[in-house]
Amino acid sequence: MPDLSRIGERDKLKPRPGDEPYWQRLRQGCYVGFRPSRKKVGGTWFARAYNTETKRNSRKRLGDYGTLSGHEIFKQAKLDAEIWAETVESGGERPRTIATVKDACIAYLQEKPGSIAEGVFRRHVNHDPIGLVKLDKLRRHHLRAWRRRLEETPALVSRNKIGQKQTKKRAKSTVNRDMVPLRAALGRVIKPGEPNTDAAWQEALRPFKGADRRRELYLDREERKSLLDASDSAANPFIKALCLLPLRPGALASLRVRDFDKRTRSLTIGSDKNGKPRQITTPQSISAFLAEQVDGKASDAPIFARSDGSAWNKDAWKYPIKEAVKAAGLPAATTAYTLRHSVITDLIRARLPILTVAQLSGTSVAMIEKHYGHLVRDDAEEALATLFI
């Protein structure tokens, strides 16, 4: 049996009767095969695996790896054969419907539906050349090209009253966030490639380091009250809730009447960035405010609704907030997320344990420490100062 990892031995191979490949055993039940071409240098690679359910060998054509050269060809063929064999051994081949990058994204949304991922796929994958790339052919250079296109795409800031778009250069932190859904979708159907090779697709999606800057704009309670006083009646309850709870605006907007239990004063946040439902108990003052919002509404109605009864979304809440910010004379950079940041800052300043703050806000302790750890250090310094004799 020839050693297919040796280029010289492969080059000496002649086509076999019936175009049967030359096989090399990788482990029990797993083989990589090579069929030399009759017309040109090189040939086609195959994988073979034993299927315990059918009691037969299954075979898969891997291709010619025309974009690779030298020893990289065997390394990639070996890796692909092992991955495919593991798929066969664990219950079957990847469904034929998941053939391209776009298919992988659609399958991901079916398993983990979410507006953020859906938006990224719709804007940057589905109609982009990357969407048509076959998963079996996906290489690092495909995703590097996609990443360049993503970085060069201006980010939408807003639309003015006559519908004209206002854009800005896409920030590195935005690029990092936009790469997350695609990285997750691909990671569910293909394994990472050999490091430092073109097969290492995952390397092209590494995030920029140090791009996620700490939020600096903070509104104190008086400034938040001024914002509330300046907001219109339709947006006021939603903005007030942002000032009372450390929730993401999207999670707050998705709350339904059934998510609030008046008897226990508990609020269930079922739709959030981490995808895991959580429950928080509200104090009497906030509970009374929530009770006013749900009074007389159907169980599936939004707790915080717009004037037409529909739920708030980012395209709807930013204009009332922007107008209230201007009317109250607050910094123009103030957004809905500024309120979340301000509430979390106050909770940290009130010396609430970081773990509790993380649980309330639906984020990790690591993220709280990263963005708000300086507040804890400042408090620690003040506490130590009281010990001086």
Short mmCIF file of C-alpha atoms in Angstrom, two decimals:
data_model
loop_
_atom_site.label_atom_id
_atom_site.label_comp_id
_atom_site.label_asym_id
_atom_site.label_seq_id
_atom_site.Cartn_x
_atom_site.Cartn_y
_atom_site.Cartn_z
CA MET A 1 0.00 0.00 0.00
CA PRO A 2 1.57 3.35 -1.01
CA ASP A 3 2.21 6.12 1.47
CA LEU A 4 -0.04 8.87 0.09
CA SER A 5 1.62 11.49 2.28
CA ARG A 6 4.78 11.21 0.14
CA ILE A 7 4.54 13.35 -2.97
CA GLY A 8 7.04 11.22 -4.87
CA GLU A 9 5.07 8.02 -4.27
CA ARG A 10 1.80 9.64 -5.34
CA ASP A 11 3.35 10.92 -8.56
CA LYS A 12 4.40 7.37 -9.52
CA LEU A 13 0.91 5.92 -9.13
CA LYS A 14 -0.94 4.80 -12.25
CA PRO A 15 -4.75 4.75 -12.73
CA ARG A 16 -6.25 1.47 -11.54
CA PRO A 17 -8.91 -0.61 -13.30
CA GLY A 18 -12.34 0.87 -12.75
CA ASP A 19 -10.67 4.06 -11.47
CA GLU A 20 -10.49 2.54 -8.00
CA PRO A 21 -8.54 4.87 -5.66
CA TYR A 22 -5.42 3.89 -3.76
CA TRP A 23 -6.40 3.71 -0.09
CA GLN A 24 -4.40 4.52 3.02
CA ARG A 25 -5.64 3.53 6.47
CA LEU A 26 -5.78 6.42 8.95
CA ARG A 27 -7.37 4.44 11.78
CA GLN A 28 -9.83 1.60 12.18
CA GLY A 29 -12.74 2.16 9.81
CA CYS A 30 -11.30 5.39 8.36
CA TYR A 31 -9.36 5.68 5.09
CA VAL A 32 -8.17 8.41 2.76
CA GLY A 33 -7.93 7.61 -0.94
CA PHE A 34 -6.22 9.03 -4.01
CA ARG A 35 -7.10 8.41 -7.66
CA PRO A 36 -4.40 9.68 -10.07
CA SER A 37 -5.60 11.63 -13.09
CA ARG A 38 -5.27 10.11 -16.56
CA LYS A 39 -4.80 13.50 -18.25
CA LYS A 40 -2.85 15.76 -15.89
CA VAL A 41 -0.59 15.84 -12.85
CA GLY A 42 -2.32 15.18 -9.55
CA GLY A 43 -5.65 13.52 -9.02
CA THR A 44 -8.79 13.26 -6.92
CA TRP A 45 -9.00 12.51 -3.21
CA PHE A 46 -11.63 10.37 -1.46
CA ALA A 47 -12.68 9.39 2.04
CA ARG A 48 -13.94 5.98 3.14
CA ALA A 49 -15.57 5.10 6.44
CA TYR A 50 -17.31 2.04 7.87
CA ASN A 51 -20.96 2.59 8.69
CA THR A 52 -21.96 0.38 11.63
CA GLU A 53 -25.68 0.82 10.87
CA THR A 54 -25.56 -0.38 7.26
CA LYS A 55 -22.58 -2.72 7.88
CA ARG A 56 -21.01 -1.27 4.75
CA ASN A 57 -18.27 1.17 3.77
CA SER A 58 -19.39 4.64 2.74
CA ARG A 59 -17.35 6.71 0.30
CA LYS A 60 -17.12 10.46 -0.32
CA ARG A 61 -15.34 12.40 -3.06
CA LEU A 62 -13.21 15.16 -1.50
CA GLY A 63 -11.90 16.85 -4.64
CA ASP A 64 -8.50 17.69 -6.07
CA TYR A 65 -7.46 20.48 -3.62
CA GLY A 66 -6.31 22.56 -6.57
CA THR A 67 -5.73 25.67 -4.40
CA LEU A 68 -3.21 23.82 -2.19
CA SER A 69 0.29 22.57 -2.96
CA GLY A 70 2.95 20.21 -1.64
CA HIS A 71 2.36 18.50 1.67
CA GLU A 72 -0.65 20.73 2.44
CA ILE A 73 -2.73 18.62 0.03
CA PHE A 74 -2.37 15.40 2.02
CA LYS A 75 -2.80 17.20 5.35
CA GLN A 76 -6.11 18.68 4.22
CA ALA A 77 -7.34 15.45 2.60
CA LYS A 78 -6.49 13.54 5.77
CA LEU A 79 -8.29 16.10 7.95
CA ASP A 80 -11.40 16.11 5.73
CA ALA A 81 -11.48 12.31 5.64
CA GLU A 82 -11.30 12.10 9.44
CA ILE A 83 -14.01 14.73 9.89
CA TRP A 84 -16.29 12.98 7.44
CA ALA A 85 -15.63 9.59 9.08
CA GLU A 86 -16.59 11.04 12.47
CA THR A 87 -19.82 12.33 10.93
CA VAL A 88 -20.63 8.91 9.51
CA GLU A 89 -19.81 7.18 12.79
CA SER A 90 -21.95 9.59 14.81
CA GLY A 91 -25.12 8.97 12.85
CA GLY A 92 -24.79 9.95 9.23
CA GLU A 93 -23.41 12.41 6.74
CA ARG A 94 -24.15 16.10 6.87
CA PRO A 95 -27.62 16.67 5.38
CA ARG A 96 -27.40 17.40 1.67
CA THR A 97 -29.43 20.57 2.20
CA ILE A 98 -26.47 22.07 4.08
CA ALA A 99 -24.07 22.37 1.18
CA THR A 100 -23.08 26.04 1.10
CA VAL A 101 -22.21 28.76 3.58
CA LYS A 102 -25.69 30.24 3.09
CA ASP A 103 -27.23 26.84 3.86
CA ALA A 104 -25.20 26.67 7.08
CA CYS A 105 -26.52 30.10 8.10
CA ILE A 106 -30.12 29.10 7.39
CA ALA A 107 -29.68 25.92 9.44
CA TYR A 108 -28.14 27.93 12.27
CA LEU A 109 -31.15 30.26 12.41
CA GLN A 110 -33.48 27.27 12.53
CA GLU A 111 -31.65 25.96 15.60
CA LYS A 112 -30.93 29.32 17.24
CA PRO A 113 -33.29 31.99 15.88
CA GLY A 114 -32.27 35.54 16.64
CA SER A 115 -32.74 38.95 15.06
CA ILE A 116 -29.06 39.88 15.35
CA ALA A 117 -27.78 36.81 13.48
CA GLU A 118 -30.63 37.03 10.97
CA GLY A 119 -29.73 40.63 10.23
CA VAL A 120 -26.04 39.89 9.76
CA PHE A 121 -26.76 36.99 7.39
CA ARG A 122 -29.29 39.02 5.41
CA ARG A 123 -27.01 42.04 4.99
CA HIS A 124 -23.58 40.44 4.67
CA VAL A 125 -23.84 36.74 3.73
CA ASN A 126 -26.92 35.71 1.76
CA HIS A 127 -26.24 37.98 -1.24
CA ASP A 128 -22.46 37.99 -0.91
CA PRO A 129 -20.16 35.64 -2.91
CA ILE A 130 -19.31 33.84 0.34
CA GLY A 131 -22.87 32.52 0.54
CA LEU A 132 -22.41 30.38 -2.58
CA VAL A 133 -19.13 28.77 -1.49
CA LYS A 134 -19.45 25.03 -0.87
CA LEU A 135 -18.63 24.05 2.70
CA ASP A 136 -16.32 21.30 1.43
CA LYS A 137 -14.37 23.91 -0.54
CA LEU A 138 -14.35 26.67 2.07
CA ARG A 139 -10.85 28.01 2.70
CA ARG A 140 -9.23 30.79 4.64
CA HIS A 141 -8.84 33.01 1.56
CA HIS A 142 -12.62 32.94 0.98
CA LEU A 143 -13.30 34.33 4.44
CA ARG A 144 -10.43 36.79 4.30
CA ALA A 145 -11.99 38.28 1.16
CA TRP A 146 -15.41 38.34 2.86
CA ARG A 147 -13.92 40.06 5.89
CA ARG A 148 -12.34 42.75 3.72
CA ARG A 149 -15.70 43.41 2.10
CA LEU A 150 -17.32 43.60 5.54
CA GLU A 151 -14.72 46.07 6.81
CA GLU A 152 -15.17 48.25 3.72
CA THR A 153 -18.97 48.35 4.06
CA PRO A 154 -20.06 51.64 5.71
CA ALA A 155 -22.12 51.32 8.87
CA LEU A 156 -25.58 52.89 8.82
CA VAL A 157 -25.92 55.64 11.41
CA SER A 158 -29.47 56.77 10.71
CA ARG A 159 -31.85 58.08 8.08
CA ASN A 160 -32.99 61.66 8.04
CA LYS A 161 -36.61 62.74 7.71
CA ILE A 162 -36.62 62.39 3.93
CA GLY A 163 -35.13 58.90 4.06
CA GLN A 164 -31.52 59.67 3.13
CA LYS A 165 -29.00 57.30 4.71
CA GLN A 166 -26.23 58.61 6.92
CA THR A 167 -23.24 56.29 7.24
CA LYS A 168 -19.82 56.14 8.86
CA LYS A 169 -16.76 53.94 8.60
CA ARG A 170 -17.40 50.53 10.15
CA ALA A 171 -15.67 50.33 13.52
CA LYS A 172 -13.48 47.38 14.43
CA SER A 173 -15.81 46.57 17.31
CA THR A 174 -18.72 46.40 14.83
CA VAL A 175 -16.74 44.09 12.56
CA ASN A 176 -16.06 41.85 15.56
CA ARG A 177 -19.77 41.63 16.38
CA ASP A 178 -20.78 41.00 12.76
CA MET A 179 -18.34 38.08 12.46
CA VAL A 180 -19.73 36.25 15.50
CA PRO A 181 -22.89 34.78 13.87
CA LEU A 182 -21.02 33.50 10.80
CA ARG A 183 -18.28 31.98 12.94
CA ALA A 184 -20.94 30.25 15.05
CA ALA A 185 -22.90 29.00 12.01
CA LEU A 186 -19.82 27.51 10.36
CA GLY A 187 -18.55 26.05 13.61
CA ARG A 188 -21.70 23.95 13.92
CA VAL A 189 -21.20 22.12 10.61
CA ILE A 190 -17.45 22.07 9.88
CA LYS A 191 -14.43 21.61 12.10
CA PRO A 192 -11.53 24.07 12.28
CA GLY A 193 -8.84 23.46 9.70
CA GLU A 194 -5.17 22.76 10.24
CA PRO A 195 -3.60 25.90 11.85
CA ASN A 196 -1.59 28.20 9.58
CA THR A 197 -2.88 26.60 6.38
CA ASP A 198 -5.43 27.84 3.87
CA ALA A 199 -7.77 25.20 5.27
CA ALA A 200 -7.86 27.05 8.60
CA TRP A 201 -11.01 29.00 7.70
CA GLN A 202 -11.50 30.00 11.32
CA GLU A 203 -8.32 32.10 11.37
CA ALA A 204 -9.85 34.67 9.02
CA LEU A 205 -12.63 35.34 11.54
CA ARG A 206 -10.46 36.13 14.53
CA PRO A 207 -11.68 39.33 16.21
CA PHE A 208 -9.64 42.52 16.33
CA LYS A 209 -7.90 42.76 19.70
CA GLY A 210 -8.74 45.71 21.90
CA ALA A 211 -11.55 46.87 19.63
CA ASP A 212 -14.34 46.68 22.21
CA ARG A 213 -13.84 49.93 24.04
CA ARG A 214 -15.35 50.69 27.40
CA ARG A 215 -18.45 52.88 27.27
CA GLU A 216 -17.55 56.27 28.71
CA LEU A 217 -20.76 58.30 28.41
CA TYR A 218 -22.67 58.19 31.69
CA LEU A 219 -25.87 59.96 32.70
CA ASP A 220 -26.50 60.48 36.39
CA ARG A 221 -29.99 60.23 37.89
CA GLU A 222 -30.78 63.90 37.42
CA GLU A 223 -29.79 63.75 33.76
CA ARG A 224 -31.87 60.61 33.25
CA LYS A 225 -34.82 62.36 34.89
CA SER A 226 -34.35 65.29 32.51
CA LEU A 227 -34.43 62.86 29.60
CA LEU A 228 -37.68 61.37 30.87
CA ASP A 229 -39.26 64.77 31.34
CA ALA A 230 -38.35 65.70 27.76
CA SER A 231 -39.63 62.49 26.17
CA ASP A 232 -43.03 62.22 24.50
CA SER A 233 -45.88 60.31 26.15
CA ALA A 234 -45.63 57.29 23.82
CA ALA A 235 -41.92 56.67 24.43
CA ASN A 236 -41.85 57.70 28.10
CA PRO A 237 -42.69 54.28 29.65
CA PHE A 238 -40.09 52.51 27.51
CA ILE A 239 -37.39 55.06 28.32
CA LYS A 240 -38.32 54.97 32.00
CA ALA A 241 -37.92 51.19 32.01
CA LEU A 242 -34.44 51.62 30.51
CA CYS A 243 -33.65 53.92 33.44
CA LEU A 244 -34.94 51.39 36.00
CA LEU A 245 -33.63 48.05 34.74
CA PRO A 246 -30.15 47.05 33.47
CA LEU A 247 -31.60 45.31 30.40
CA ARG A 248 -30.60 45.54 26.77
CA PRO A 249 -33.11 47.65 24.83
CA GLY A 250 -33.96 44.71 22.58
CA ALA A 251 -34.67 42.44 25.55
CA LEU A 252 -36.87 45.11 27.11
CA ALA A 253 -38.79 45.63 23.87
CA SER A 254 -39.47 41.89 23.53
CA LEU A 255 -41.14 41.56 26.94
CA ARG A 256 -44.75 40.42 26.88
CA VAL A 257 -47.45 40.82 29.52
CA ARG A 258 -47.21 37.12 30.41
CA ASP A 259 -43.55 37.66 31.36
CA PHE A 260 -44.51 39.69 34.44
CA ASP A 261 -46.05 38.04 37.51
CA LYS A 262 -47.71 40.62 39.77
CA ARG A 263 -48.00 38.23 42.71
CA THR A 264 -44.30 37.42 42.94
CA ARG A 265 -43.10 40.68 41.33
CA SER A 266 -40.95 38.55 39.05
CA LEU A 267 -40.00 39.42 35.49
CA THR A 268 -38.91 36.74 33.01
CA ILE A 269 -36.52 37.87 30.30
CA GLY A 270 -36.86 35.24 27.60
CA SER A 271 -35.33 36.94 24.57
CA ASP A 272 -31.84 38.29 25.04
CA LYS A 273 -28.37 38.20 23.55
CA ASN A 274 -27.23 35.08 25.43
CA GLY A 275 -30.37 33.18 24.40
CA LYS A 276 -31.00 31.85 27.91
CA PRO A 277 -34.20 32.89 29.74
CA ARG A 278 -33.67 34.35 33.20
CA GLN A 279 -35.90 35.70 35.94
CA ILE A 280 -35.41 38.72 38.17
CA THR A 281 -37.45 39.88 41.15
CA THR A 282 -38.32 43.56 41.08
CA PRO A 283 -38.73 45.85 44.11
CA GLN A 284 -42.16 47.19 45.00
CA SER A 285 -41.61 50.54 43.22
CA ILE A 286 -40.60 48.98 39.89
CA SER A 287 -43.26 46.26 40.28
CA ALA A 288 -45.95 48.94 40.61
CA PHE A 289 -44.66 50.64 37.46
CA LEU A 290 -44.75 47.34 35.53
CA ALA A 291 -48.24 46.59 36.83
CA GLU A 292 -49.45 49.88 35.34
CA GLN A 293 -48.00 48.91 31.95
CA VAL A 294 -49.64 45.47 31.80
CA ASP A 295 -53.04 46.53 33.14
CA GLY A 296 -55.82 45.67 30.69
CA LYS A 297 -53.53 44.16 28.06
CA ALA A 298 -53.67 40.67 26.55
CA SER A 299 -51.06 38.17 27.75
CA ASP A 300 -49.18 38.19 24.44
CA ALA A 301 -49.19 41.99 24.09
CA PRO A 302 -45.92 43.93 24.52
CA ILE A 303 -45.46 45.36 28.00
CA PHE A 304 -44.04 48.49 26.40
CA ALA A 305 -45.90 49.32 23.22
CA ARG A 306 -45.78 52.12 20.69
CA SER A 307 -48.83 54.27 20.05
CA ASP A 308 -50.10 51.76 17.45
CA GLY A 309 -49.76 48.85 19.90
CA SER A 310 -46.69 47.31 18.25
CA ALA A 311 -43.47 46.51 20.08
CA TRP A 312 -40.51 48.87 20.06
CA ASN A 313 -37.45 48.14 17.93
CA LYS A 314 -34.13 49.89 17.35
CA ASP A 315 -35.44 51.78 14.34
CA ALA A 316 -38.40 53.03 16.38
CA TRP A 317 -36.86 53.94 19.73
CA LYS A 318 -33.80 55.85 18.49
CA TYR A 319 -35.75 58.83 17.13
CA PRO A 320 -37.79 59.61 20.28
CA ILE A 321 -34.63 59.21 22.37
CA LYS A 322 -32.66 61.45 20.02
CA GLU A 323 -35.34 64.15 20.17
CA ALA A 324 -35.57 63.92 23.98
CA VAL A 325 -31.78 64.12 24.27
CA LYS A 326 -31.77 67.30 22.19
CA ALA A 327 -34.65 68.82 24.16
CA ALA A 328 -32.99 68.04 27.49
CA GLY A 329 -29.62 69.44 26.39
CA LEU A 330 -27.80 66.13 26.98
CA PRO A 331 -24.75 64.88 25.04
CA ALA A 332 -25.70 64.11 21.43
CA ALA A 333 -24.04 60.68 21.65
CA THR A 334 -26.63 59.51 24.20
CA THR A 335 -28.43 56.33 23.08
CA ALA A 336 -30.63 53.63 24.60
CA TYR A 337 -27.46 51.72 25.49
CA THR A 338 -26.19 54.76 27.39
CA LEU A 339 -29.06 54.25 29.82
CA ARG A 340 -28.20 50.57 30.31
CA HIS A 341 -24.57 51.51 30.90
CA SER A 342 -25.59 54.20 33.41
CA VAL A 343 -27.84 51.82 35.35
CA ILE A 344 -25.13 49.14 35.54
CA THR A 345 -22.65 51.79 36.68
CA ASP A 346 -24.98 52.83 39.50
CA LEU A 347 -25.44 49.21 40.59
CA ILE A 348 -21.68 48.72 40.73
CA ARG A 349 -21.27 51.99 42.61
CA ALA A 350 -23.89 50.79 45.10
CA ARG A 351 -21.47 47.91 45.81
CA LEU A 352 -23.80 45.23 44.47
CA PRO A 353 -21.71 42.08 43.88
CA ILE A 354 -20.43 41.81 40.31
CA LEU A 355 -21.98 38.35 39.96
CA THR A 356 -25.42 39.75 40.85
CA VAL A 357 -25.01 42.65 38.42
CA ALA A 358 -24.02 40.18 35.69
CA GLN A 359 -27.09 38.05 36.38
CA LEU A 360 -29.43 41.04 36.36
CA SER A 361 -28.02 42.48 33.14
CA GLY A 362 -27.73 39.17 31.31
CA THR A 363 -24.01 39.25 30.67
CA SER A 364 -20.93 37.49 32.00
CA VAL A 365 -18.87 38.36 35.05
CA ALA A 366 -15.88 38.70 32.72
CA MET A 367 -17.64 41.38 30.67
CA ILE A 368 -18.70 43.29 33.78
CA GLU A 369 -15.15 43.17 35.09
CA LYS A 370 -13.77 44.26 31.72
CA HIS A 371 -16.06 47.27 31.32
CA TYR A 372 -16.78 48.23 34.94
CA GLY A 373 -13.89 46.76 36.92
CA HIS A 374 -12.28 50.19 37.21
CA LEU A 375 -15.23 51.29 39.37
CA VAL A 376 -14.64 48.41 41.77
CA ARG A 377 -10.94 49.29 41.94
CA ASP A 378 -11.79 52.91 42.73
CA ASP A 379 -14.11 51.80 45.56
CA ALA A 380 -11.43 49.46 46.86
CA GLU A 381 -8.95 52.33 46.94
CA GLU A 382 -11.40 54.47 48.92
CA ALA A 383 -12.04 51.61 51.34
CA LEU A 384 -8.32 51.07 51.87
CA ALA A 385 -7.87 54.80 52.51
CA THR A 386 -10.21 54.56 55.51
CA LEU A 387 -7.78 52.14 57.19
CA PHE A 388 -4.96 54.66 57.47
CA ILE A 389 -4.00 55.35 61.06
#
